[in-house]
XYZ file of C-alpha atoms in Angstrom:
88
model
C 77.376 91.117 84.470
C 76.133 94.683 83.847
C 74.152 93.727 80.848
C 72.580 91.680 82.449
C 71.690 94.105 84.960
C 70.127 95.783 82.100
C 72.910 98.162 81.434
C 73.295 99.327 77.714
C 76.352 98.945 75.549
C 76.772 102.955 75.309
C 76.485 102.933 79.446
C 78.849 100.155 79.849
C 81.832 101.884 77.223
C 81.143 105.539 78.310
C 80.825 104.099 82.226
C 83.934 106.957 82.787
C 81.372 109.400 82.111
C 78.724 108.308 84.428
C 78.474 111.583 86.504
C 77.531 113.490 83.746
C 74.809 111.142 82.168
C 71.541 110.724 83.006
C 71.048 106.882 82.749
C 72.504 105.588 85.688
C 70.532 105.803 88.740
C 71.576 107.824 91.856
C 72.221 104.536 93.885
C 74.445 103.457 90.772
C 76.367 106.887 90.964
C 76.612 106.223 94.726
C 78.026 102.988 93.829
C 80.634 103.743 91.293
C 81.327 107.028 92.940
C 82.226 104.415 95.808
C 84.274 102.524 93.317
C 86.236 105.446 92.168
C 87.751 106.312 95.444
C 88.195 102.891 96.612
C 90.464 102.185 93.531
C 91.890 105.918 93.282
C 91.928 107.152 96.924
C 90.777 104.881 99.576
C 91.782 107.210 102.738
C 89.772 110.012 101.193
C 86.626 108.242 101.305
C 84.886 111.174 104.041
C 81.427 111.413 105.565
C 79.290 113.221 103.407
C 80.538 110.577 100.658
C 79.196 108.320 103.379
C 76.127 110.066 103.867
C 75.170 109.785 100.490
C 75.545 106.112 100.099
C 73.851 105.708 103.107
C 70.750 107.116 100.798
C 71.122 104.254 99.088
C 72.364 101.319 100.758
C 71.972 99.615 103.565
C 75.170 98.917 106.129
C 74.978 95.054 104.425
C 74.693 96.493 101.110
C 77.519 99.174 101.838
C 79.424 95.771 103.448
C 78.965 93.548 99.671
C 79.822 96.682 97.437
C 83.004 97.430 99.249
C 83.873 93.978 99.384
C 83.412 93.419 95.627
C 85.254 96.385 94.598
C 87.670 95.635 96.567
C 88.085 92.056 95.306
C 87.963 93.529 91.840
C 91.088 96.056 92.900
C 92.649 93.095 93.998
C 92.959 90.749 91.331
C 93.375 93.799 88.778
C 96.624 94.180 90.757
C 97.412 90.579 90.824
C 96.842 90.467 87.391
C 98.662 93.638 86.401
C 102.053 92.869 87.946
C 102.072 89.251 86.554
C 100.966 91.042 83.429
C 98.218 88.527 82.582
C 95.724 89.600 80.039
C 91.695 88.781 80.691
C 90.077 86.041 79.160
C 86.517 85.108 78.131
C-alpha cells in the first residue's frame, strides 16, 4: 500500500527512522508518530500530540487513522499469539 502511495523502498525499510529523515511529510510524521503511541503507549497519547495532528487532519481523518492502526494492532496480536506468519 505505501508504494503505491508513492513511498520509496529506502522510506518503506528505514520507516523506524522516519523522525530523523526528511522525506516524509509532516502530516506523515503526525501520522506514524500517531501510530507509534497507539501500538507502544496508547494512554500517553496527550494534547499537544493532539494538537499537532490536528495540523494535519481533520476529526474524520483523525477518526480513519486511529481506526486503521488500530485494526492493524489488532490482527498483529491475533496473529502473533496464534503465531501465524504473513502471506502474500
Amino acid at each position: 500500500m505505501a508504494r503505491r502511495h508513492g513511498w520509496t523502498e529506502d522510506q518503506i525499510e528505514h520507516l523506524g527512522d522516519f523522525e530523523k529523515r526528511d522525506d516524509f511529510s509532516a502530516a506523515e510524521k503526525a501520522a506514524l508518530r500517531l501510530a507509534e503511541k497507539m501500538t507502544r503507549d496508547p494512554q500517553g497519547f496527550d494534547d499537544e500530540q493532539w494538537t499537532e495532528l490536528r495540523r494535519h487532519f481533520d476529526e474524520g481523518e483523525i477518526i480513519e487513522l486511529t481506526a486503521a492502526i488500530g485494526l492493524f494492532n489488532y490482527f498483529n496480536r491475533f496473529n502473533d499469539v496464534l503465531k501465524m506468519e504473513p502471506t502474500k
